[in-house]
Coordinates of C-alpha atoms in Angstrom, one line a residue:
Chain K
M199 CA 220.7 127.7 -48.2
A200 CA 222.0 131.2 -50.0
S201 CA 225.1 130.4 -51.8
P202 CA 227.4 127.7 -52.1
V203 CA 230.1 126.7 -48.7
I204 CA 232.8 126.0 -51.7
Q205 CA 232.7 127.5 -55.0
V206 CA 235.7 126.6 -57.3
H207 CA 235.9 128.2 -60.7
D208 CA 238.0 127.2 -63.3
L209 CA 240.8 126.5 -61.0
R210 CA 244.6 125.6 -62.4
K211 CA 247.8 125.1 -60.7
I212 CA 250.7 124.4 -62.7
Y213 CA 254.0 123.9 -61.4
M214 CA 257.6 124.9 -63.2
V215 CA 259.5 121.9 -62.2
G216 CA 263.6 121.9 -62.5
E217 CA 264.4 119.0 -64.6
R218 CA 268.2 117.4 -65.3
E219 CA 269.2 114.4 -66.0
A220 CA 271.6 112.2 -63.5
G221 CA 275.3 113.1 -63.8
V222 CA 277.5 115.4 -63.0
L223 CA 277.8 117.0 -66.5
A224 CA 274.1 117.6 -66.6
A225 CA 274.6 118.9 -63.2
V226 CA 276.7 121.4 -64.5
R227 CA 275.1 121.9 -67.6
S228 CA 271.7 122.9 -65.3
L229 CA 274.2 125.6 -63.8
V230 CA 274.4 127.5 -67.1
R231 CA 270.9 126.4 -69.1
R232 CA 267.9 125.2 -66.3
R233 CA 265.3 123.5 -68.3
T234 CA 261.9 124.0 -66.4
R235 CA 258.8 121.6 -67.6
A236 CA 255.0 122.6 -66.5
I237 CA 252.8 120.2 -64.8
R238 CA 249.5 121.0 -64.8
A239 CA 248.7 119.5 -61.7
V240 CA 244.9 120.7 -61.7
D241 CA 243.9 122.1 -65.3
G242 CA 240.7 124.4 -64.5
I243 CA 238.2 122.4 -62.1
T244 CA 234.7 123.8 -61.5
F245 CA 232.3 122.8 -59.0
H246 CA 230.1 123.9 -56.2
V247 CA 229.5 121.8 -52.5
D248 CA 226.9 123.2 -50.4
A249 CA 226.8 123.8 -46.5
G250 CA 226.6 120.4 -44.3
E251 CA 227.6 118.1 -47.7
I252 CA 230.2 115.5 -47.4
V253 CA 231.7 114.8 -50.8
G254 CA 234.3 112.3 -51.7
F255 CA 237.0 113.8 -53.9
L256 CA 238.5 110.9 -55.9
G257 CA 241.3 110.2 -58.2
P258 CA 244.5 108.4 -59.0
N259 CA 247.9 109.1 -57.5
G260 CA 248.4 112.5 -59.1
A261 CA 245.3 113.7 -60.4
G262 CA 245.3 116.9 -58.4
K263 CA 243.3 115.9 -55.4
T264 CA 245.8 117.2 -52.7
T265 CA 246.8 119.9 -54.5
T266 CA 243.5 121.2 -54.9
L267 CA 242.9 120.8 -51.3
K268 CA 245.7 122.6 -50.5
M269 CA 244.7 125.5 -52.4
L270 CA 241.4 125.3 -51.3
A271 CA 242.8 125.9 -47.2
G272 CA 245.2 128.5 -48.5
L273 CA 248.5 126.7 -48.7
L274 CA 248.7 127.0 -52.1
H275 CA 248.2 130.2 -54.7
P276 CA 246.5 128.8 -57.7
T277 CA 247.9 130.1 -61.4
E278 CA 244.9 130.7 -62.4
G279 CA 241.1 130.6 -61.5
D280 CA 239.2 131.3 -58.5
A281 CA 238.0 129.7 -55.4
R282 CA 235.6 131.2 -52.5
V283 CA 234.8 129.2 -49.6
L284 CA 232.4 130.3 -46.7
G285 CA 233.2 133.6 -49.1
F286 CA 236.6 134.0 -48.4
R287 CA 239.2 133.5 -51.2
P288 CA 241.4 130.9 -49.0
W289 CA 244.9 131.7 -50.4
E290 CA 244.2 135.5 -49.0
R291 CA 244.8 133.5 -46.0
D292 CA 242.3 135.9 -44.1
R293 CA 242.7 135.0 -40.2
E294 CA 239.0 134.7 -39.5
Y295 CA 239.1 132.1 -42.8
L296 CA 241.8 130.1 -41.0
R297 CA 239.7 129.6 -37.8
R298 CA 236.7 128.3 -39.4
M299 CA 238.5 125.7 -41.6
T300 CA 240.9 123.0 -40.9
L301 CA 243.1 120.5 -43.2
V302 CA 243.7 116.9 -41.9
M303 CA 246.6 115.7 -44.2
G304 CA 247.6 111.7 -43.4
Q305 CA 250.7 112.5 -42.2
R306 CA 251.0 116.5 -41.4
N307 CA 251.2 117.3 -37.8
Q308 CA 249.6 119.9 -35.9
L309 CA 250.7 117.3 -32.9
I310 CA 254.5 118.2 -31.6
W311 CA 256.2 115.2 -31.7
D312 CA 258.2 115.4 -28.0
I313 CA 255.5 116.2 -25.8
P314 CA 251.8 114.9 -24.3
V315 CA 249.1 115.3 -26.8
V316 CA 247.2 117.3 -24.4
D317 CA 249.8 119.8 -24.6
S318 CA 249.6 120.5 -28.1
F319 CA 245.8 120.6 -27.7
E320 CA 246.5 123.3 -25.3
L321 CA 248.6 125.5 -27.8
N322 CA 246.0 125.1 -30.2
R323 CA 243.6 125.8 -27.4
A324 CA 245.3 129.7 -27.2
I325 CA 246.4 129.6 -30.9
Y326 CA 242.3 129.3 -31.9
N327 CA 241.3 131.7 -29.0
I328 CA 238.6 129.0 -28.0
P329 CA 237.2 129.8 -24.8
P330 CA 237.7 127.8 -21.8
E331 CA 234.0 126.5 -21.5
A332 CA 234.0 125.3 -25.0
Y333 CA 237.1 123.8 -25.4
R334 CA 236.6 121.5 -22.4
Q335 CA 233.3 120.6 -23.7
T336 CA 234.9 119.8 -27.4
V337 CA 237.9 118.1 -25.9
E338 CA 235.2 116.3 -23.9
E339 CA 232.9 115.3 -27.1
L340 CA 236.1 114.4 -28.8
V341 CA 237.8 112.5 -26.2
A342 CA 234.1 110.2 -26.2
L343 CA 233.8 109.7 -30.1
L344 CA 237.3 109.0 -30.9
E345 CA 238.4 107.0 -27.2
L346 CA 241.2 109.3 -26.5
G347 CA 241.0 109.2 -22.7
P348 CA 244.2 107.0 -22.6
L349 CA 246.5 108.7 -25.0
L350 CA 246.1 112.4 -24.2
H351 CA 248.9 112.4 -21.5
K352 CA 251.4 110.2 -23.7
P353 CA 254.0 111.6 -25.7
V354 CA 253.0 112.1 -29.5
R355 CA 256.0 110.0 -30.2
N356 CA 254.8 107.3 -28.3
L357 CA 251.4 106.5 -30.0
S358 CA 251.1 103.9 -32.8
L359 CA 250.0 105.6 -36.1
G360 CA 246.4 104.6 -35.7
E361 CA 246.7 106.2 -32.2
R362 CA 248.1 109.7 -33.5
M363 CA 245.8 109.8 -36.5
K364 CA 243.3 110.2 -34.0
C365 CA 244.6 112.6 -32.0
E366 CA 245.7 114.7 -35.4
I367 CA 242.1 114.6 -36.2
A368 CA 241.1 116.0 -32.7
A369 CA 243.3 118.8 -32.7
S370 CA 242.3 119.7 -35.9
L371 CA 238.8 119.9 -34.8
L372 CA 238.8 121.8 -31.5
H373 CA 238.2 124.9 -33.1
R374 CA 235.0 123.1 -34.4
P375 CA 235.7 124.3 -38.0
R376 CA 232.6 125.1 -40.4
V377 CA 234.9 123.3 -43.3
L378 CA 237.0 120.1 -43.2
F379 CA 239.2 119.1 -45.8
L380 CA 240.4 115.7 -45.4
D381 CA 243.1 114.2 -47.1
E382 CA 243.1 110.7 -46.8
P383 CA 242.3 110.6 -43.1
T384 CA 242.4 106.7 -42.9
I385 CA 245.5 105.9 -44.6
G386 CA 247.8 103.4 -43.1
L387 CA 245.3 102.3 -40.3
D388 CA 243.7 99.3 -39.7
V389 CA 239.8 98.4 -40.7
T390 CA 238.4 98.9 -37.4
M391 CA 240.3 101.9 -37.0
Q392 CA 239.2 103.0 -40.6
R393 CA 235.7 102.5 -39.3
R394 CA 235.8 104.4 -36.4
I395 CA 237.3 107.5 -38.1
R396 CA 234.6 107.3 -40.6
G397 CA 232.0 106.6 -38.0
F398 CA 233.3 110.0 -36.5
V399 CA 233.2 112.1 -39.4
A400 CA 229.6 111.3 -40.5
E401 CA 228.9 112.4 -36.4
Y402 CA 230.8 115.2 -36.4
N403 CA 229.3 116.4 -39.6
R404 CA 225.4 115.5 -38.3
R405 CA 226.2 117.3 -35.1
T406 CA 228.0 120.4 -36.3
G407 CA 226.8 120.6 -39.9
A408 CA 229.8 121.1 -41.3
T409 CA 231.1 120.7 -44.9
V410 CA 233.4 117.9 -45.3
L411 CA 235.6 117.4 -48.7
L412 CA 237.5 114.3 -48.4
T413 CA 240.1 112.2 -50.4
S414 CA 240.7 108.5 -49.8
H415 CA 241.9 105.4 -51.6
Y416 CA 239.5 103.7 -49.4
M417 CA 236.3 103.2 -51.2
A418 CA 234.5 102.1 -48.1
D419 CA 235.3 105.4 -46.6
V420 CA 233.8 107.0 -49.8
E421 CA 231.0 104.7 -49.5
A422 CA 229.8 105.1 -45.8
L423 CA 230.4 108.8 -45.8
C424 CA 229.5 110.3 -49.5
R425 CA 226.4 110.5 -51.4
R426 CA 228.3 112.8 -54.0
V427 CA 231.4 112.5 -55.5
I428 CA 233.6 114.4 -57.5
V429 CA 236.4 112.2 -59.4
I430 CA 239.1 114.2 -61.1
H431 CA 241.6 112.6 -63.5
H432 CA 244.9 114.2 -64.8
G433 CA 243.9 117.4 -63.4
V434 CA 240.4 117.6 -65.1
L435 CA 236.8 117.0 -63.5
L436 CA 235.7 114.1 -65.0
F437 CA 232.4 113.2 -62.8
D438 CA 229.9 115.2 -60.3
G439 CA 227.5 113.5 -58.9
A440 CA 225.7 110.8 -56.8
L441 CA 228.1 108.1 -56.4
E442 CA 225.2 105.3 -57.6
A443 CA 225.2 107.8 -60.7
L444 CA 229.1 107.3 -61.1
V445 CA 228.8 103.7 -61.7
E446 CA 225.8 103.5 -63.7
R447 CA 227.4 106.1 -66.3
F448 CA 230.9 104.1 -65.9
S449 CA 230.3 100.3 -65.3
P450 CA 228.6 99.1 -69.0
F451 CA 228.7 95.6 -66.8
K452 CA 226.4 94.2 -64.3
L453 CA 227.3 91.0 -62.3
I454 CA 224.7 88.3 -62.4
T455 CA 225.2 85.6 -59.5
V456 CA 222.9 82.4 -60.0
E457 CA 222.9 79.5 -57.8
L458 CA 222.2 76.0 -59.5
A459 CA 220.6 72.8 -58.3
D460 CA 222.5 71.2 -60.6
L461 CA 226.5 70.9 -59.1
P462 CA 229.1 72.9 -60.8
A463 CA 230.1 70.6 -64.0
R464 CA 228.4 73.3 -66.2
D465 CA 230.1 75.7 -68.2
L466 CA 228.3 78.6 -68.5
S467 CA 230.6 81.1 -70.4
A468 CA 228.2 81.1 -73.0
Y469 CA 226.4 83.4 -71.3
G470 CA 229.0 85.9 -70.1
Q471 CA 232.2 85.9 -68.9
V472 CA 232.6 84.1 -65.5
V473 CA 234.1 85.8 -62.9
R474 CA 234.0 83.3 -59.9
Q475 CA 232.7 80.0 -59.6
D476 CA 232.1 77.9 -56.5
E477 CA 229.8 75.2 -54.8
G478 CA 226.9 76.0 -57.2
T479 CA 227.2 79.5 -57.3
V480 CA 228.4 81.3 -60.6
T481 CA 229.0 84.7 -60.8
L482 CA 229.2 86.3 -64.3
R483 CA 230.1 89.5 -65.9
V484 CA 227.5 90.8 -68.3
P485 CA 227.2 94.1 -70.6
K486 CA 224.2 96.0 -69.3
A487 CA 222.5 96.3 -72.2
I488 CA 222.1 92.4 -72.7
T489 CA 221.5 91.8 -69.0
P490 CA 217.7 91.5 -68.8
E491 CA 218.1 88.8 -71.8
V492 CA 221.0 86.8 -70.5
T493 CA 218.8 86.9 -67.1
G494 CA 215.8 85.2 -69.2
R495 CA 218.2 82.6 -70.8
L496 CA 219.7 81.8 -67.9
L497 CA 216.2 81.4 -65.8
A498 CA 214.6 79.1 -68.9
D499 CA 217.5 77.1 -69.7
L500 CA 219.0 76.2 -66.1
E501 CA 217.4 74.8 -63.1
V502 CA 218.3 78.4 -61.2
L503 CA 217.5 78.5 -57.1
D504 CA 218.8 81.9 -56.9
L505 CA 219.6 84.8 -59.2
T506 CA 220.8 87.9 -58.5
V507 CA 222.2 91.5 -60.2
Q508 CA 224.2 93.6 -59.4
D509 CA 226.4 96.7 -60.1
P510 CA 230.1 95.7 -59.8
P511 CA 232.0 96.7 -56.7
I512 CA 233.1 100.5 -57.1
E513 CA 236.4 100.1 -56.7
E514 CA 236.4 98.2 -60.1
V515 CA 234.1 100.8 -61.4
I516 CA 236.7 103.5 -60.3
E517 CA 239.5 101.7 -61.5
Q518 CA 238.1 101.3 -65.0
V519 CA 237.1 105.3 -65.2
F520 CA 241.2 105.5 -64.6
A521 CA 242.3 103.0 -67.0
Q522 CA 241.3 105.1 -69.7
P523 CA 243.4 107.3 -71.9
E524 CA 243.9 110.7 -71.4
E525 CA 241.9 112.1 -74.7
T526 CA 239.1 109.7 -73.6
T527 CA 239.1 111.0 -70.2
L528 CA 239.1 114.5 -71.2
A529 CA 236.0 114.4 -73.4
T530 CA 233.9 112.9 -71.1
G531 CA 235.1 115.2 -68.6
N532 CA 233.7 117.8 -70.7
G533 CA 230.2 116.2 -71.4
E534 CA 229.9 116.0 -67.6
L535 CA 230.5 119.3 -66.2
R536 CA 227.3 121.0 -65.1
P537 CA 226.5 123.7 -67.2
E538 CA 225.4 125.8 -64.9
L539 CA 228.7 126.5 -63.5
L540 CA 230.4 127.1 -66.6
Chain E
M742 CA 231.8 132.2 -18.2
T743 CA 233.5 132.8 -21.9
A744 CA 235.8 135.2 -21.2
I745 CA 236.6 136.6 -24.8
L746 CA 240.0 137.8 -24.7
T747 CA 241.3 141.2 -26.3
P748 CA 243.5 140.6 -29.2
F749 CA 246.5 141.6 -27.1
Q750 CA 245.6 139.3 -24.0
N751 CA 245.1 136.7 -26.8
L752 CA 248.7 137.2 -28.4
C753 CA 250.2 136.7 -25.0
A754 CA 248.2 133.6 -24.1
I755 CA 249.7 132.5 -27.6
Y756 CA 253.0 133.3 -26.7
R757 CA 252.6 131.6 -23.1
G758 CA 251.2 128.6 -25.3
F759 CA 254.6 128.5 -27.8
F760 CA 256.4 129.1 -24.7
R761 CA 255.3 126.2 -22.7
T762 CA 255.3 123.7 -25.5
S763 CA 258.9 125.0 -26.6
L764 CA 260.4 124.6 -23.4
A765 CA 258.9 121.4 -22.6
V766 CA 260.3 120.2 -26.0
Q767 CA 263.7 121.3 -25.5
F768 CA 264.0 120.2 -22.3
Q769 CA 263.7 116.6 -23.9
Y770 CA 267.4 117.6 -25.9
R771 CA 269.3 118.6 -22.8
V772 CA 272.3 116.9 -23.7
A773 CA 272.3 118.0 -27.3
M774 CA 271.9 121.3 -25.9
L775 CA 274.6 121.3 -23.5
I776 CA 276.9 120.5 -26.2
W777 CA 275.9 123.4 -28.5
L778 CA 276.2 125.7 -25.5
L779 CA 279.9 124.4 -24.8
G780 CA 280.4 125.8 -29.0
G781 CA 278.9 129.3 -27.5
I782 CA 281.4 129.6 -24.5
M783 CA 284.3 128.0 -26.3
E784 CA 284.7 130.7 -29.3
P785 CA 284.8 133.5 -27.0
L786 CA 287.0 132.1 -24.7
V787 CA 289.1 131.1 -27.1
Y788 CA 289.0 134.9 -28.5
L789 CA 289.7 136.1 -24.8
V790 CA 292.4 133.8 -24.4
V791 CA 294.2 135.0 -27.5
W792 CA 293.7 138.6 -26.8
T793 CA 294.8 138.8 -22.7
T794 CA 298.2 136.9 -24.2
V795 CA 298.5 139.5 -27.0
A796 CA 297.8 142.3 -24.5
Q797 CA 300.3 141.0 -21.8
Q798 CA 303.0 140.7 -24.4
Q799 CA 302.3 144.3 -25.6
G800 CA 302.8 145.7 -22.1
G801 CA 299.3 145.1 -20.6
A802 CA 296.8 146.9 -23.4
V803 CA 296.0 146.6 -27.3
G804 CA 294.9 149.6 -28.9
G805 CA 293.2 151.1 -25.7
F806 CA 292.0 147.5 -24.3
T807 CA 293.9 146.1 -21.2
V808 CA 293.4 142.3 -20.4
Q809 CA 291.0 142.9 -17.7
E810 CA 289.0 145.0 -20.3
F811 CA 289.3 142.2 -22.8
A812 CA 288.1 139.9 -20.2
A813 CA 285.0 142.1 -19.7
Y814 CA 284.5 142.8 -23.7
Y815 CA 284.3 139.0 -24.4
I816 CA 282.4 137.7 -21.5
G817 CA 279.6 140.6 -22.1
A818 CA 280.0 139.7 -25.7
M819 CA 278.8 135.8 -24.6
L820 CA 276.2 137.0 -22.8
V821 CA 274.8 139.0 -25.4
N822 CA 275.5 137.2 -28.2
H823 CA 273.3 134.3 -26.4
A824 CA 270.7 137.1 -25.8
V825 CA 270.5 137.9 -29.5
F826 CA 271.6 135.0 -31.6
T827 CA 268.8 132.8 -33.5
W828 CA 269.4 129.5 -35.6
I829 CA 266.0 130.3 -37.4
M830 CA 267.6 129.8 -41.1
W831 CA 268.4 126.2 -40.4
E832 CA 264.8 125.7 -39.0
Y833 CA 263.2 126.9 -42.3
D834 CA 265.4 124.8 -44.8
Y835 CA 264.2 122.0 -42.9
R836 CA 260.5 123.1 -42.6
I837 CA 260.0 124.0 -46.1
R838 CA 261.8 121.6 -47.7
S839 CA 259.9 119.0 -45.6
G840 CA 256.7 120.3 -45.6
E841 CA 256.2 120.8 -42.3
F842 CA 255.6 124.5 -42.7
S843 CA 252.1 123.4 -44.1
A844 CA 250.9 122.8 -40.4
T845 CA 252.5 126.0 -39.7
L846 CA 250.7 127.7 -42.1
L847 CA 247.0 126.2 -41.2
R848 CA 246.6 128.1 -37.8
P849 CA 245.5 131.6 -38.3
I850 CA 248.7 133.3 -36.8
H851 CA 251.7 134.5 -38.4
P852 CA 254.6 132.1 -38.0
I853 CA 257.1 134.3 -36.8
H854 CA 255.3 134.4 -33.7
R855 CA 256.4 130.7 -33.0
D856 CA 259.8 131.5 -33.7
I857 CA 259.9 134.6 -31.3
A858 CA 258.9 132.5 -28.4
E859 CA 260.6 129.0 -29.4
N860 CA 263.9 131.5 -29.2
L861 CA 263.2 132.9 -26.2
A862 CA 262.1 129.5 -24.5
Y863 CA 265.8 128.2 -25.5
K864 CA 267.5 131.4 -24.3
V865 CA 266.0 131.4 -20.9
L866 CA 266.3 127.4 -20.1
T867 CA 269.9 128.1 -21.6
L868 CA 270.9 130.7 -19.4
A869 CA 271.1 128.3 -16.4
V870 CA 274.3 127.4 -17.9
M871 CA 275.4 130.5 -19.6
L872 CA 275.5 132.2 -16.6
P873 CA 277.3 130.2 -14.3
A874 CA 279.8 129.7 -17.2
A875 CA 280.0 133.4 -17.1
L876 CA 280.9 133.9 -13.4
L877 CA 283.3 131.4 -13.6
L878 CA 285.3 132.9 -16.3
A879 CA 285.0 136.4 -14.5
W880 CA 286.6 134.5 -11.8
I881 CA 289.2 133.2 -13.6
F882 CA 289.9 136.4 -15.9
Q883 CA 289.2 139.4 -13.6
P884 CA 287.2 141.7 -16.0
R885 CA 287.0 145.3 -15.0
W886 CA 284.2 147.3 -16.1
A887 CA 282.7 150.5 -15.2
P888 CA 279.3 151.4 -16.4
Q889 CA 277.4 154.6 -16.0
P890 CA 274.6 154.7 -14.0
W891 CA 272.4 155.8 -17.2
A892 CA 274.2 153.2 -19.1
L893 CA 272.8 150.5 -16.7
A894 CA 269.2 151.7 -17.1
L895 CA 269.6 151.8 -20.7
F896 CA 271.1 148.5 -21.4
P897 CA 268.0 146.2 -21.0
L898 CA 266.3 148.4 -23.7
A899 CA 269.3 148.4 -26.1
L900 CA 269.6 144.5 -25.3
V901 CA 265.9 143.9 -26.8
L902 CA 266.6 146.3 -29.6
A903 CA 269.4 144.1 -30.4
F904 CA 267.2 141.1 -30.5
F905 CA 265.1 142.1 -32.9
T906 CA 267.7 143.8 -35.3
R907 CA 268.9 140.6 -35.4
F908 CA 266.0 138.6 -35.7
F909 CA 264.1 140.1 -38.1
L910 CA 267.5 140.3 -40.5
D911 CA 267.8 136.5 -39.8
W912 CA 264.2 135.7 -40.4
S913 CA 264.2 137.6 -43.8
L914 CA 267.2 135.7 -44.6
A915 CA 265.7 132.3 -43.7
M916 CA 262.7 133.5 -46.5
A917 CA 265.5 132.5 -49.1
A918 CA 264.4 128.9 -48.3
F919 CA 261.2 129.3 -50.2
W920 CA 263.7 130.0 -53.9
T921 CA 266.4 127.4 -53.2
T922 CA 266.9 124.2 -51.4
R923 CA 270.8 125.4 -51.1
I924 CA 270.5 128.1 -48.4
N925 CA 273.9 127.2 -46.9
A926 CA 275.8 129.0 -48.6
I927 CA 274.3 132.1 -48.3
N928 CA 273.9 131.2 -44.4
Q929 CA 277.7 130.7 -44.0
A930 CA 278.4 134.3 -46.3
Y931 CA 276.0 135.9 -43.8
F932 CA 277.7 134.7 -40.8
V933 CA 281.1 135.6 -41.8
V934 CA 280.0 139.0 -41.9
L935 CA 277.9 138.8 -39.2
I936 CA 280.9 137.7 -36.9
F937 CA 283.5 140.2 -38.4
F938 CA 281.1 143.4 -38.4
A939 CA 279.2 142.5 -35.0
G940 CA 282.5 142.6 -33.1
R941 CA 282.4 139.4 -31.9
V942 CA 286.0 138.2 -33.4
A943 CA 287.4 141.5 -31.9
P944 CA 286.3 144.7 -30.5
L945 CA 285.4 147.4 -33.7
D946 CA 287.6 149.7 -31.9
L947 CA 290.7 148.2 -32.8
F948 CA 290.0 147.8 -36.8
P949 CA 291.3 150.3 -39.1
E950 CA 289.1 153.6 -38.7
A951 CA 287.6 152.4 -42.6
V952 CA 286.0 149.3 -41.1
Q953 CA 284.9 151.2 -38.1
R954 CA 283.1 153.5 -40.0
L955 CA 281.3 150.7 -42.4
A956 CA 280.4 149.2 -39.5
L957 CA 278.3 152.1 -38.0
V958 CA 276.0 152.0 -41.6
L959 CA 275.8 148.1 -41.7
P960 CA 273.2 146.5 -39.4
F961 CA 275.7 144.1 -37.4
R962 CA 277.5 146.4 -34.8
W963 CA 274.3 147.4 -33.5
M964 CA 273.1 143.5 -33.0
L965 CA 276.0 142.5 -30.2
A966 CA 278.9 145.3 -30.4
F967 CA 276.8 148.5 -29.5
P968 CA 274.8 146.9 -26.2
V969 CA 278.5 145.2 -25.0
E970 CA 280.0 148.5 -25.4
L971 CA 276.9 150.4 -23.7
I972 CA 277.6 148.1 -20.5
L973 CA 281.0 148.1 -20.3
G974 CA 280.8 151.9 -20.2
R975 CA 282.8 152.8 -23.4
L976 CA 279.8 154.9 -25.0
T977 CA 279.0 158.4 -24.5
L978 CA 275.3 159.3 -23.8
A979 CA 275.0 160.9 -27.0
E980 CA 276.3 157.4 -28.8
A981 CA 273.9 155.4 -26.6
L982 CA 271.1 157.5 -27.8
G983 CA 272.2 157.2 -31.4
G984 CA 273.0 153.8 -31.6
M985 CA 269.2 153.0 -30.1
V986 CA 268.0 155.0 -33.1
A987 CA 270.3 153.2 -35.3
Q988 CA 268.6 150.0 -34.1
L989 CA 265.0 151.3 -34.5
I990 CA 265.7 152.3 -38.0
W991 CA 267.4 148.8 -38.7
I992 CA 264.2 147.3 -37.2
G993 CA 262.2 149.0 -38.9
L994 CA 263.7 147.9 -42.4
G995 CA 264.0 144.6 -40.8
L996 CA 260.2 144.3 -40.6
I997 CA 259.2 145.8 -44.2
L998 CA 262.0 143.1 -45.4
A999 CA 260.5 140.1 -43.4
R1000 CA 256.7 141.2 -44.2
T1001 CA 257.8 141.7 -48.1
I1002 CA 259.8 138.5 -48.2
Y1003 CA 257.3 136.3 -46.6
R1004 CA 254.5 137.3 -48.7
A1005 CA 256.8 136.6 -51.8
G1006 CA 257.7 133.6 -50.6
I1007 CA 254.2 132.2 -49.6
R1008 CA 252.9 132.9 -52.8
R1009 CA 255.7 130.6 -53.9
Y1010 CA 255.4 128.0 -51.8
A1011 CA 254.7 124.5 -52.8
A1012 CA 253.8 122.7 -49.7
F1013 CA 255.4 119.7 -50.4
G1014 CA 255.1 116.3 -49.3
A1015 CA 251.9 114.7 -47.8

């Protein structure tokens, strides 16, 4: 593969936001002198994504994920920096670029509210100039994968959130984009529907070799789909690498679960922090460095039926990452940037 | 099997698509539409009643307009206004504030095409009410009009040009929504000037000479009064052709303006919401 599909270099977006306090007086004052404040939504991020990769884009609310996706989809002009997707500069909004990518946003609508889903599909067919044969084939595939059959002829306003989301995703993919930006594609959906959409994204990626950059609050999405994650926080890149490496890097703890022969009475807090205790099974949180030692002691001291050592759940790790104050994250962020991109 | 369309065929297909979906959407709101239409019919009707009353009291004519000519003017103005009016600034105010515009921007087509197609769809659909209303008014007020054959021939073109004269300017103004969330005041000011200089309140012939001369250099006359005067047979051929040149000039300026403001606008677009 020659050059990466997505190349982002030192991208920045600074919003100037008008500020004023509540009240009439403040409103009048703001007429005379407008106070603005700079919000550094994205503050110099650099990364690249190769063809066919599915990359998870993680960060707490307001980290700059959506702003980044909007810049890459050509909706926003960056304040500084550069990006290329499929060789195009997104915000120049070249038609050929727009034809080859899609952005799916949780609530944004491709679909027209008052008319049947299939009519919106037909409109997209015309807009993207999809040949009839290819259109029929794609719709058939999407209908099968997402089980849209019964929904196609219903007006959009009569669909449930999950049904609508499935149709939105289908509408966004009719033109078979090479690059997908998915912003919270499973938000507000029940577990079954989340799983189905996840499976669908994986399948689409497998079938078409499309490149996917997705954000999600549901770690299950990320775990199921992304081998690689990019973490941003306060607009800067904090981590870029394999999902396991993220856990490795940011979680200083391991979880040791022991099943004991002699029932509960024992207090194991001497070995580590007790996270959970039930029916003879105890889970301890232990600093990574002393995990082997604690494991040894447990096996020596107690009558252990079973013992497992695990990484903490990814949610917990992410939470810890985001709980760090800004300075620390900035410092870590710089340390983690891949040198070849700088 | 994969018939690749030429860019023009593709654009036509897109227009058909927009047109069809807009028709389907607007049909859902037929009651609301009927109420808006009533406004579009009542306004000229009020002017018509006032001016015919004035004319009758002045012995049958005001400023060269007889009662029957007033009737023709206002019925003509009602129909032409129906063809050329837009509501695009309200649309953009909403679309940009709500972030709905993002979905439009993602598409590989300039947003103005959707706007034109939607406008036309509404016009075609509502013609079903406007035409009978015009016929009813004609039956009541007995208009008199005597267009020359060449005026009848030129009218369709003048009407299309009037549509675009207004559309590109209104569309440019709608782009103000990228800069301010208080678009209402701007719109109100624009409409006041428009209805006055477009000849919607009264035929421009009734205004003082200075106003008439000003109307010639402003775009508004070419949006409404000009095609109405043409179809009523009140213009010479030279005036008609000159008017169409004026329309073309304003269309050109409007296009440049729309393009420039749009480009600057999307640079500022903040894609609010989701």
